[in-house]
Coordinates of C-alpha atoms in Angstrom, one line a residue:
M209 CA 0.0 0.0 0.0
K210 CA 2.8 2.4 0.9
K211 CA 4.6 1.9 -2.4
Q212 CA 1.4 2.5 -4.4
R213 CA 0.7 5.7 -2.5
V214 CA 4.2 6.9 -3.2
F215 CA 3.4 6.6 -6.9
T216 CA 0.3 8.6 -6.4
A217 CA 2.1 11.2 -4.3
A218 CA 4.7 11.7 -7.0
L219 CA 1.9 12.8 -9.4
T220 CA 0.5 15.5 -7.1
V221 CA 3.6 17.4 -6.1
I222 CA 3.0 21.2 -6.6
L223 CA 6.1 22.9 -7.9
L224 CA 6.4 26.7 -8.5
G225 CA 9.3 28.4 -10.0
T226 CA 11.0 29.7 -13.1
T227 CA 10.8 28.1 -16.5
T228 CA 13.4 27.4 -19.2
A229 CA 13.2 29.9 -22.1
M230 CA 13.7 28.9 -25.7
T231 CA 15.6 30.8 -28.3
L232 CA 13.3 32.6 -30.7
P233 CA 13.3 31.4 -34.3
A234 CA 15.7 33.2 -36.7
A235 CA 12.8 34.5 -38.7
V236 CA 11.4 36.3 -35.7
Q237 CA 14.9 37.6 -34.7
A238 CA 15.4 39.1 -38.1
A239 CA 12.0 40.7 -38.4
P240 CA 11.9 44.5 -38.6
A241 CA 11.7 46.3 -35.3
S242 CA 8.1 47.6 -35.9
V243 CA 6.8 44.1 -36.8
S244 CA 8.6 42.5 -33.9
S245 CA 7.2 45.1 -31.5
Q246 CA 3.7 44.5 -32.7
T247 CA 4.1 40.8 -32.4
T248 CA 5.5 41.1 -28.9
S249 CA 2.7 43.4 -27.9
H250 CA 0.0 41.0 -29.2
A251 CA 1.6 38.1 -27.5
E252 CA 1.7 39.9 -24.2
A253 CA -1.9 41.0 -24.6
V254 CA -3.0 37.4 -25.2
Y255 CA -0.8 36.2 -22.3
Q256 CA -2.3 38.8 -20.0
G257 CA -5.8 37.8 -21.0
A258 CA -5.1 34.3 -19.6
L259 CA -3.8 35.3 -16.2
P260 CA -7.1 36.5 -14.6
L261 CA -8.8 33.2 -15.6
L262 CA -6.0 31.2 -14.0
A263 CA -5.8 33.4 -10.9
S264 CA -9.5 33.1 -10.3
G265 CA -9.6 29.3 -10.6
K266 CA -11.9 29.3 -13.6
L267 CA -10.6 26.1 -15.0
P268 CA -13.1 25.5 -17.9
Q269 CA -12.7 29.1 -19.1
A270 CA -8.9 29.0 -18.7
I271 CA -8.6 25.7 -20.6
Q272 CA -10.8 27.0 -23.4
Y273 CA -8.8 30.2 -23.6
L274 CA -5.4 28.4 -23.6
N275 CA -6.6 25.9 -26.2
G276 CA -7.6 28.7 -28.6
N277 CA -4.8 31.2 -27.9
I278 CA -1.6 29.6 -26.6
Y279 CA -0.1 29.4 -30.1
A280 CA 0.1 33.2 -30.2
V281 CA 2.1 33.9 -27.1
G282 CA 5.6 32.5 -27.9
S283 CA 7.4 29.6 -26.2
Y284 CA 8.3 31.3 -22.9
R285 CA 4.8 32.6 -22.2
A286 CA 3.2 29.4 -23.4
T287 CA 5.4 27.5 -21.0
V288 CA 4.4 29.7 -18.1
L289 CA 0.7 29.4 -18.9
A290 CA 0.9 25.6 -19.2
L291 CA 2.6 25.4 -15.8
K292 CA 0.2 27.8 -14.2
L293 CA -2.6 25.6 -15.5
E294 CA -1.1 22.5 -14.0
N295 CA -0.5 24.3 -10.7
L296 CA -4.2 25.3 -10.7
H297 CA -5.2 21.7 -11.5
K298 CA -3.2 20.4 -8.6
A299 CA -4.5 23.2 -6.2
L300 CA -8.2 22.4 -7.0
L301 CA -7.8 18.6 -7.0
P302 CA -8.6 18.2 -3.3
A303 CA -11.9 20.0 -3.8
W304 CA -12.8 17.7 -6.6
Q305 CA -11.8 14.7 -4.5
D306 CA -14.3 15.9 -1.9
K307 CA -17.1 16.3 -4.5
L308 CA -16.6 12.7 -5.7
S309 CA -16.0 11.1 -2.3
S310 CA -19.6 11.1 -1.1
P311 CA -21.1 7.6 -0.6
A312 CA -24.0 8.5 -3.0
V313 CA -21.6 9.5 -5.8
Q314 CA -19.4 6.4 -5.2
R315 CA -22.5 4.1 -5.4
K316 CA -23.7 5.7 -8.7
L317 CA -20.2 5.4 -10.2
T318 CA -19.9 1.8 -9.2
A319 CA -23.1 1.0 -11.1
I320 CA -21.9 2.5 -14.4
Y321 CA -18.1 2.2 -14.3
K322 CA -16.4 -0.4 -16.6
P323 CA -12.7 -1.0 -16.9
G324 CA -11.2 1.2 -19.6
I325 CA -14.3 3.4 -20.0
S326 CA -13.5 6.9 -21.2
M327 CA -14.7 10.1 -19.5
S328 CA -17.1 10.7 -22.3
G329 CA -18.4 7.2 -22.0
L330 CA -18.8 7.6 -18.3
I331 CA -20.8 10.8 -18.8
S332 CA -23.0 9.0 -21.4
A333 CA -23.6 6.1 -19.1
A334 CA -24.7 8.4 -16.2
S335 CA -28.5 8.5 -16.3
D336 CA -28.7 10.4 -13.0
P337 CA -28.8 14.1 -14.0
A338 CA -26.8 15.3 -10.9
L339 CA -24.1 12.7 -11.6
Q340 CA -23.9 13.5 -15.3
S341 CA -23.6 17.2 -14.5
L342 CA -20.8 16.5 -12.0
L343 CA -18.9 14.4 -14.5
K344 CA -19.3 17.0 -17.3
S345 CA -18.0 19.7 -15.0
A346 CA -15.0 17.5 -14.0
A347 CA -14.2 16.8 -17.7
E348 CA -14.5 20.5 -18.6
S349 CA -12.2 21.3 -15.7
G350 CA -9.5 18.9 -17.1
Y351 CA -10.0 15.9 -14.8
K352 CA -10.9 12.3 -15.4
I353 CA -12.0 9.5 -13.1
E354 CA -9.7 6.7 -11.9
T355 CA -10.5 3.8 -9.5
A356 CA -8.4 1.8 -7.1
E357 CA -9.3 -0.4 -4.1
G358 CA -13.0 0.0 -4.9
S359 CA -13.0 3.8 -4.7
F360 CA -13.3 6.4 -7.5
F361 CA -11.3 9.6 -7.5
P362 CA -10.4 12.4 -10.0
V363 CA -6.9 12.8 -11.5
I364 CA -5.5 15.4 -13.9
D365 CA -6.0 14.4 -17.5
Y366 CA -2.5 15.1 -18.7
A367 CA -3.4 13.8 -22.2
A368 CA -5.2 17.1 -22.7
Y369 CA -1.9 18.9 -22.2
R370 CA -0.4 17.2 -25.3
K371 CA -1.9 20.0 -27.5
Y372 CA 0.5 22.4 -25.8
K373 CA 3.6 20.5 -26.8
L374 CA 4.1 22.5 -30.0
Y375 CA 4.3 25.7 -28.2
V376 CA 6.2 25.2 -24.9
T377 CA 9.9 24.9 -24.2
A378 CA 11.7 21.5 -24.8
D379 CA 11.8 20.5 -21.1
I380 CA 8.1 21.1 -20.6
R381 CA 7.3 19.3 -23.9
D382 CA 9.1 16.2 -22.5
Y383 CA 7.5 16.7 -19.1
I384 CA 4.1 16.7 -20.7
S385 CA 4.9 13.4 -22.5
I386 CA 6.0 11.8 -19.3
M387 CA 2.9 12.9 -17.4
A388 CA 0.6 12.0 -20.2
A389 CA 1.9 8.5 -20.2
E390 CA 1.2 8.3 -16.5
S391 CA -2.3 9.7 -17.0
D392 CA -3.1 7.4 -19.9
L393 CA -2.1 4.2 -18.0
P394 CA -1.1 4.5 -14.4
P395 CA 1.8 2.2 -13.4
A396 CA 0.1 0.7 -10.4
K397 CA -3.3 -0.1 -9.0
D398 CA -4.5 -2.0 -5.9
N399 CA -0.9 -2.3 -4.8
G400 CA 0.3 -4.1 -7.9
L401 CA 1.8 -3.1 -11.2
I402 CA -0.6 -2.9 -14.1
I403 CA 2.1 -2.1 -16.7
S404 CA 4.7 -4.6 -17.9
W405 CA 8.2 -4.8 -16.5
A406 CA 9.4 -3.7 -19.9
D407 CA 7.2 -0.5 -19.6
V408 CA 8.5 0.1 -16.1
T409 CA 12.1 0.2 -17.3
A410 CA 11.3 2.2 -20.4
R411 CA 9.5 4.8 -18.4
T412 CA 12.4 4.9 -15.9
L413 CA 14.9 5.5 -18.6
T414 CA 12.8 8.4 -20.0
Q415 CA 12.5 10.0 -16.6
E416 CA 16.2 9.6 -16.0
K417 CA 16.9 11.2 -19.3
F418 CA 14.8 14.2 -18.4
T419 CA 16.7 14.7 -15.1
L420 CA 20.0 14.5 -16.8
N421 CA 19.0 16.8 -19.7
Y422 CA 17.1 19.4 -17.7
P423 CA 18.6 19.8 -14.3
K424 CA 17.4 23.4 -14.1
S425 CA 13.9 22.7 -15.3
N426 CA 10.9 24.0 -13.4
R427 CA 9.6 20.4 -13.2
Y428 CA 12.9 18.7 -12.4
A429 CA 11.9 17.9 -8.9
A430 CA 8.6 16.4 -10.0
V431 CA 10.2 14.1 -12.5
K432 CA 13.0 13.2 -10.1
A433 CA 10.5 12.1 -7.5
L434 CA 8.7 10.0 -10.1
Y435 CA 11.9 8.5 -11.3
Q436 CA 12.9 7.5 -7.8
N437 CA 9.6 5.6 -7.4
Y438 CA 10.1 3.8 -10.7
V439 CA 13.6 2.8 -9.7
L440 CA 12.2 1.3 -6.5
N441 CA 9.6 -0.6 -8.4
T442 CA 12.1 -1.8 -10.9
F443 CA 14.3 -3.3 -8.2
Y444 CA 11.7 -4.4 -5.7
G445 CA 8.3 -4.5 -7.5
L446 CA 5.1 -3.9 -5.4
N447 CA 3.4 -6.0 -2.8
N448 CA 1.2 -7.7 -5.2
T449 CA 3.8 -7.9 -8.0
P450 CA 7.1 -8.5 -6.2
L451 CA 10.3 -8.8 -8.3
F452 CA 11.1 -12.0 -6.3
H453 CA 8.3 -14.4 -5.6
Y454 CA 7.5 -14.8 -2.0
D455 CA 7.4 -18.6 -2.0
N456 CA 10.7 -19.6 -3.6
L457 CA 12.5 -16.2 -3.9
E458 CA 12.9 -16.7 -7.6
M459 CA 13.0 -13.6 -9.8
D460 CA 9.8 -13.0 -11.8
L461 CA 10.4 -14.6 -15.3
E462 CA 8.8 -11.8 -17.2
A463 CA 10.9 -9.2 -15.3
Q464 CA 14.0 -11.3 -16.1
K465 CA 13.2 -11.3 -19.8
A466 CA 12.4 -7.5 -19.8
Y467 CA 15.5 -6.5 -17.9
A468 CA 17.8 -8.7 -20.1
G469 CA 16.1 -7.2 -23.2
I470 CA 16.6 -3.5 -22.2
L471 CA 20.2 -4.2 -21.2
A472 CA 20.8 -5.8 -24.6
K473 CA 19.2 -2.9 -26.3
Y474 CA 21.5 -0.4 -24.7
P475 CA 24.8 -2.3 -24.1
D476 CA 27.1 0.7 -23.8
S477 CA 24.8 3.1 -22.1
D478 CA 26.1 5.6 -19.5
S479 CA 22.7 5.5 -17.7
P480 CA 23.3 5.2 -13.9
F481 CA 20.0 3.3 -13.8
L482 CA 21.0 0.7 -16.4
K483 CA 24.4 0.3 -14.8
K484 CA 22.7 -0.6 -11.5
L485 CA 20.3 -2.9 -13.3
D486 CA 23.2 -4.6 -15.1
G487 CA 25.0 -5.2 -11.8
L488 CA 22.0 -6.8 -10.3
M489 CA 21.4 -9.1 -13.4
K490 CA 25.0 -10.2 -13.4
L491 CA 24.7 -11.1 -9.7
L492 CA 21.5 -12.9 -10.2
K493 CA 22.8 -14.9 -13.2
E494 CA 25.5 -16.4 -10.9
N495 CA 22.9 -17.7 -8.4
G496 CA 20.2 -18.9 -10.7
Y497 CA 18.1 -15.7 -10.4
K498 CA 17.2 -16.1 -6.8
Q499 CA 17.1 -13.6 -4.0
D500 CA 19.9 -14.4 -1.5
D501 CA 22.0 -12.4 1.0
A502 CA 24.3 -11.1 -1.8
V503 CA 21.4 -9.8 -3.7
L504 CA 19.8 -8.2 -0.6
Q505 CA 23.2 -6.6 0.2
Y506 CA 23.5 -5.2 -3.4
L507 CA 20.0 -3.7 -3.3
K508 CA 20.7 -2.2 0.1
E509 CA 23.8 -0.5 -1.1
Q510 CA 22.8 0.4 -4.7
V511 CA 19.0 1.0 -4.4
P512 CA 18.2 1.6 -0.7
L513 CA 14.5 1.9 0.2
S514 CA 15.3 5.0 2.1
Q515 CA 16.8 6.8 -0.9
K516 CA 14.0 9.4 -0.8

């Protein structure tokens, strides 16, 4: 349970700070001063138009405004607006959790929810007017419904942020891709992995690459926390999907294949994560892929559970 909650906590960290600017295209740099000034003035006006909506917490209106205008503000302003929108999403998430947590709403959702159902499908399935209105409002505010351990709760629909990737700086473009993958398919549910071991390692590598490429990014800390959780789940698994089976201490066969595969794919990688994984796999190969004292000592030294 604790490990699964760590995954969820990593997705709800609220981070405020500066963003990374992107060099303006050469065509813009070379434009006449009057044209450049007019463009900058328009971009600033559009940018300023978004700020009151974000400051007042009007999520549907802010989303609609950004969707229609973010292209016009330039990469730096677009990045600031996208991050302000995410901050607002996180700030208002507890209120939406309260709205959906009532026993009556939970019972109604239980009656219509099906695995893999989309937010639009859930809205269509809701015959109760009050529930349908609530779900529509959540969707318009940029949230979708997830379930775990028999309960339903809202999460930020990061897939909707993908439309901003063309306009933001490189680090936030990659950040959106990382978070959208988490939103599309969460890594864990009910204290067990629901993605493959291969996906676990692939996501871990992507997150590590972000931390190495963008150490000064406004979202460095958020991705770093997510990365650390993925590292733990790579080397330990979760309670309901342990890396080593409880009965015989043998390594999960699918994990063994996945880890061997990614190491073969990147044989000369400088990735610290892959180097630790390679060290573990070499050690396991010597003892028949079983957890023993040597493996436990390696994990304790290289991937301590207290690393956070």
